[in-house]
PDB file of C-alpha atoms in Angstrom:
ATOM      1  CA  UNK A   3    -108.595  88.604 204.877  1.00 75.00           C
ATOM      2  CA  UNK A   4    -106.675  86.955 208.168  1.00 80.00           C
ATOM      3  CA  UNK A   5    -106.302  90.843 209.248  1.00 85.00           C
ATOM      4  CA  UNK A   6    -106.077  90.441 213.408  1.00 88.00           C
ATOM      5  CA  UNK A   7    -105.607  93.674 214.137  1.00 90.00           C
ATOM      6  CA  UNK A   8    -107.249  97.083 212.922  1.00 92.00           C
ATOM      7  CA  UNK A   9    -105.286  99.020 211.179  1.00 94.00           C
ATOM      8  CA  UNK A  10    -105.938 102.280 212.903  1.00 95.00           C
ATOM      9  CA  UNK A  11    -105.146 100.746 216.228  1.00 96.00           C
ATOM     10  CA  UNK A  12    -101.659 100.288 214.879  1.00 97.00           C
ATOM     11  CA  UNK A  13    -101.069 103.688 214.141  1.00 98.00           C
ATOM     12  CA  UNK A  14    -102.708 104.834 217.321  1.00 97.00           C
ATOM     13  CA  UNK A  15    -100.438 102.707 219.267  1.00 97.00           C
ATOM     14  CA  UNK A  16     -97.769 104.154 217.330  1.00 97.00           C
ATOM     15  CA  UNK A  17     -98.599 107.744 218.308  1.00 98.00           C
ATOM     16  CA  UNK A  18     -99.159 106.728 221.720  1.00 98.00           C
ATOM     17  CA  UNK A  19     -95.738 105.090 222.227  1.00 97.00           C
ATOM     18  CA  UNK A  20     -94.332 108.531 220.495  1.00 97.00           C
ATOM     19  CA  UNK A  21     -96.160 110.374 223.267  1.00 97.00           C
ATOM     20  CA  UNK A  22     -94.864 108.503 226.099  1.00 97.00           C
ATOM     21  CA  UNK A  23     -91.693 109.017 224.569  1.00 97.00           C
ATOM     22  CA  UNK A  24     -92.321 112.400 224.198  1.00 96.00           C
ATOM     23  CA  UNK A  25     -93.164 112.795 228.078  1.00 96.00           C
ATOM     24  CA  UNK A  26     -90.045 110.896 229.227  1.00 97.00           C
ATOM     25  CA  UNK A  27     -87.341 112.266 227.057  1.00 97.00           C
ATOM     26  CA  UNK A  28     -88.834 115.638 225.296  1.00 95.00           C
ATOM     27  CA  UNK A  29     -87.392 116.691 221.781  1.00 93.00           C
ATOM     28  CA  UNK A  30     -87.453 120.338 220.889  1.00 90.00           C
ATOM     29  CA  UNK A  31     -90.529 121.145 218.487  1.00 84.00           C
ATOM     30  CA  UNK A  32     -89.740 122.317 214.728  1.00 87.00           C
ATOM     31  CA  UNK A  33     -90.300 125.751 213.825  1.00 91.00           C
ATOM     32  CA  UNK A  34     -93.644 126.979 213.934  1.00 91.00           C
ATOM     33  CA  UNK A  35     -94.124 127.483 210.268  1.00 92.00           C
ATOM     34  CA  UNK A  36     -93.055 123.773 209.556  1.00 90.00           C
ATOM     35  CA  UNK A  37     -95.286 122.603 212.124  1.00 93.00           C
ATOM     36  CA  UNK A  38     -98.247 124.688 210.756  1.00 93.00           C
ATOM     37  CA  UNK A  39     -97.557 123.659 207.261  1.00 95.00           C
ATOM     38  CA  UNK A  40     -96.936 120.149 207.726  1.00 93.00           C
ATOM     39  CA  UNK A  41    -100.067 119.695 210.058  1.00 94.00           C
ATOM     40  CA  UNK A  42    -102.168 121.168 207.233  1.00 96.00           C
ATOM     41  CA  UNK A  43    -100.603 119.361 204.544  1.00 96.00           C
ATOM     42  CA  UNK A  44    -100.634 115.979 206.305  1.00 95.00           C
ATOM     43  CA  UNK A  45    -104.738 116.700 207.345  1.00 95.00           C
ATOM     44  CA  UNK A  46    -105.493 117.630 203.682  1.00 96.00           C
ATOM     45  CA  UNK A  47    -103.613 114.445 202.104  1.00 96.00           C
ATOM     46  CA  UNK A  48    -105.469 112.060 204.687  1.00 96.00           C
ATOM     47  CA  UNK A  49    -108.706 113.728 203.848  1.00 95.00           C
ATOM     48  CA  UNK A  50    -108.128 113.578 200.104  1.00 95.00           C
ATOM     49  CA  UNK A  51    -106.870 110.114 200.042  1.00 95.00           C
ATOM     50  CA  UNK A  52    -109.177 108.476 202.914  1.00 94.00           C
ATOM     51  CA  UNK A  53    -112.091 110.373 201.737  1.00 94.00           C
ATOM     52  CA  UNK A  54    -111.825 109.461 197.705  1.00 95.00           C
ATOM     53  CA  UNK A  55    -110.731 105.762 198.488  1.00 95.00           C
ATOM     54  CA  UNK A  56    -113.524 105.216 201.174  1.00 94.00           C
ATOM     55  CA  UNK A  57    -115.890 107.043 198.328  1.00 94.00           C
ATOM     56  CA  UNK A  58    -114.579 104.560 195.684  1.00 94.00           C
ATOM     57  CA  UNK A  59    -115.323 101.645 197.772  1.00 93.00           C
ATOM     58  CA  UNK A  60    -118.933 102.626 198.277  1.00 93.00           C
ATOM     59  CA  UNK A  61    -119.093 103.369 194.798  1.00 94.00           C
ATOM     60  CA  UNK A  62    -118.088  99.759 194.063  1.00 93.00           C
ATOM     61  CA  UNK A  63    -120.515  98.320 196.936  1.00 93.00           C
ATOM     62  CA  UNK A  64    -117.430  96.945 198.875  1.00 92.00           C
ATOM     63  CA  UNK A  65    -116.618  97.077 202.223  1.00 88.00           C
ATOM     64  CA  UNK A  66    -113.428  99.053 203.749  1.00 86.00           C
ATOM     65  CA  UNK A  67    -113.319  97.050 206.882  1.00 87.00           C
ATOM     66  CA  UNK A  68    -110.516  94.688 206.315  1.00 84.00           C
ATOM     67  CA  UNK A  69    -112.507  91.926 208.537  1.00 85.00           C
ATOM     68  CA  UNK A  70    -115.274  91.987 205.939  1.00 87.00           C
ATOM     69  CA  UNK A  71    -115.295  90.104 202.718  1.00 88.00           C
ATOM     70  CA  UNK A  72    -114.330  91.995 199.701  1.00 90.00           C
ATOM     71  CA  UNK A  73    -116.830  91.861 196.920  1.00 92.00           C
ATOM     72  CA  UNK A  74    -115.343  94.200 194.344  1.00 93.00           C
ATOM     73  CA  UNK A  75    -111.782  94.905 193.084  1.00 94.00           C
ATOM     74  CA  UNK A  76    -111.334  98.789 193.498  1.00 94.00           C
ATOM     75  CA  UNK A  77    -108.488 100.096 191.063  1.00 94.00           C
ATOM     76  CA  UNK A  78    -109.756 103.819 190.362  1.00 90.00           C
ATOM     77  CA  UNK A  79    -109.330 106.903 192.195  1.00 91.00           C
ATOM     78  CA  UNK A  80    -106.321 106.904 194.391  1.00 94.00           C
ATOM     79  CA  UNK A  81    -105.901 103.333 193.783  1.00 95.00           C
ATOM     80  CA  UNK A  82    -104.554 104.022 190.457  1.00 94.00           C
ATOM     81  CA  UNK A  83    -101.290 105.522 192.398  1.00 94.00           C
ATOM     82  CA  UNK A  84    -101.178 103.449 195.189  1.00 95.00           C
ATOM     83  CA  UNK A  85    -102.522  99.969 196.267  1.00 96.00           C
ATOM     84  CA  UNK A  86    -103.305 101.309 200.074  1.00 95.00           C
ATOM     85  CA  UNK A  87    -104.448 104.945 199.844  1.00 96.00           C
ATOM     86  CA  UNK A  88    -106.261 104.563 202.886  1.00 95.00           C
ATOM     87  CA  UNK A  89    -103.004 103.408 205.216  1.00 96.00           C
ATOM     88  CA  UNK A  90    -101.139 105.980 203.422  1.00 96.00           C
ATOM     89  CA  UNK A  91    -103.262 108.614 204.344  1.00 96.00           C
ATOM     90  CA  UNK A  92    -103.667 107.615 208.004  1.00 96.00           C
ATOM     91  CA  UNK A  93     -99.594 107.914 207.755  1.00 97.00           C
ATOM     92  CA  UNK A  94    -100.202 111.451 206.408  1.00 97.00           C
ATOM     93  CA  UNK A  95    -102.939 112.141 209.532  1.00 97.00           C
ATOM     94  CA  UNK A  96     -99.800 110.469 211.883  1.00 97.00           C
ATOM     95  CA  UNK A  97     -97.479 113.104 210.687  1.00 96.00           C
ATOM     96  CA  UNK A  98     -99.871 115.943 210.332  1.00 96.00           C
ATOM     97  CA  UNK A  99    -100.754 115.338 214.379  1.00 96.00           C
ATOM     98  CA  UNK A 100     -97.452 114.708 215.301  1.00 96.00           C
ATOM     99  CA  UNK A 101     -96.362 118.026 213.885  1.00 94.00           C
ATOM    100  CA  UNK A 102     -99.198 119.932 215.077  1.00 93.00           C
ATOM    101  CA  UNK A 103     -98.884 118.256 218.873  1.00 93.00           C
ATOM    102  CA  UNK A 104     -95.188 118.585 218.643  1.00 93.00           C
ATOM    103  CA  UNK A 105     -94.884 115.178 219.333  1.00 95.00           C
ATOM    104  CA  UNK A 106     -91.176 114.403 217.654  1.00 95.00           C
ATOM    105  CA  UNK A 107     -90.809 111.124 218.889  1.00 96.00           C
ATOM    106  CA  UNK A 108     -93.963 109.762 217.071  1.00 97.00           C
ATOM    107  CA  UNK A 109     -92.237 110.764 214.008  1.00 95.00           C
ATOM    108  CA  UNK A 110     -89.404 109.267 214.581  1.00 95.00           C
ATOM    109  CA  UNK A 111     -91.496 105.967 215.660  1.00 94.00           C
ATOM    110  CA  UNK A 112     -93.494 106.067 212.303  1.00 97.00           C
ATOM    111  CA  UNK A 113     -91.623 103.999 210.049  1.00 97.00           C
ATOM    112  CA  UNK A 114     -92.051 101.083 212.304  1.00 97.00           C
ATOM    113  CA  UNK A 115     -95.406 101.794 212.389  1.00 98.00           C
ATOM    114  CA  UNK A 116     -95.809 101.576 208.392  1.00 97.00           C
ATOM    115  CA  UNK A 117     -93.343  98.447 209.079  1.00 97.00           C
ATOM    116  CA  UNK A 118     -96.285  96.789 211.155  1.00 97.00           C
ATOM    117  CA  UNK A 119     -99.359  97.737 208.994  1.00 97.00           C
ATOM    118  CA  UNK A 120     -97.043  96.669 206.051  1.00 96.00           C
ATOM    119  CA  UNK A 121     -96.167  93.343 207.392  1.00 95.00           C
ATOM    120  CA  UNK A 122     -99.465  92.473 210.011  1.00 95.00           C
ATOM    121  CA  UNK A 123    -102.152  94.038 207.686  1.00 95.00           C
ATOM    122  CA  UNK A 124    -101.131  94.746 203.876  1.00 95.00           C
ATOM    123  CA  UNK A 125     -99.277  91.215 203.461  1.00 95.00           C
ATOM    124  CA  UNK A 126    -102.439  89.307 204.603  1.00 94.00           C
ATOM    125  CA  UNK A 127    -104.995  91.467 202.667  1.00 94.00           C
ATOM    126  CA  UNK A 128    -102.861  91.105 199.433  1.00 95.00           C
ATOM    127  CA  UNK A 129    -102.601  87.052 200.086  1.00 96.00           C
ATOM    128  CA  UNK A 130    -106.350  87.219 200.360  1.00 95.00           C
ATOM    129  CA  UNK A 131    -107.062  89.682 197.065  1.00 95.00           C
ATOM    130  CA  UNK A 132    -104.938  87.270 195.417  1.00 97.00           C
ATOM    131  CA  UNK A 133    -107.073  84.283 196.285  1.00 95.00           C
ATOM    132  CA  UNK A 134    -110.246  86.011 195.988  1.00 95.00           C
ATOM    133  CA  UNK A 135    -109.645  87.698 192.694  1.00 96.00           C
ATOM    134  CA  UNK A 136    -106.773  85.923 190.954  1.00 96.00           C
ATOM    135  CA  UNK A 137    -105.161  87.142 187.901  1.00 97.00           C
ATOM    136  CA  UNK A 138    -106.856  90.429 187.993  1.00 96.00           C
ATOM    137  CA  UNK A 139    -105.453  91.454 191.004  1.00 97.00           C
ATOM    138  CA  UNK A 140    -101.880  90.081 190.164  1.00 97.00           C
ATOM    139  CA  UNK A 141    -101.893  92.481 187.117  1.00 97.00           C
ATOM    140  CA  UNK A 142    -102.840  95.552 189.078  1.00 97.00           C
ATOM    141  CA  UNK A 143    -100.071  94.507 191.728  1.00 97.00           C
ATOM    142  CA  UNK A 144     -97.894  94.367 189.129  1.00 97.00           C
ATOM    143  CA  UNK A 145     -98.542  97.776 187.722  1.00 96.00           C
ATOM    144  CA  UNK A 146     -99.214  99.852 191.167  1.00 97.00           C
ATOM    145  CA  UNK A 147     -97.049 100.185 194.137  1.00 96.00           C
ATOM    146  CA  UNK A 148     -98.108  99.004 197.162  1.00 95.00           C
ATOM    147  CA  UNK A 149     -97.259 102.416 198.857  1.00 93.00           C
ATOM    148  CA  UNK A 150     -95.757 104.898 196.478  1.00 87.00           C
TER     149      UNK A 150
END
């Protein structure tokens, strides 16, 4: 697919930059109720999106690792709502962890992480999938959003 950086690494790197900024320039945490609710919701959304997406890939008999060739086009399950449920799920996990650990800088940094995933991973994957699956993937792109 031409992806050169493992997508989870982009999320981890962004989170670690947020941790470093939090140590250097601390920001007061959010109220406990918001922190706990956000952490729980983020974790549950990650589990739901990534879990069902991985199961969909397994059922289709194709790899979920972006470095491996795709053997099937998966458009069911969460892929009916977003073309990238695993990356969206990782963003929810990132939010949940940032809230749970009180790393507000990581939340501030998240849009840059998402932009990096979009430009460095998704654009390359989509070009590969268009080459691999042609019009069926173009049709899928036309009816399902990249993120939400």
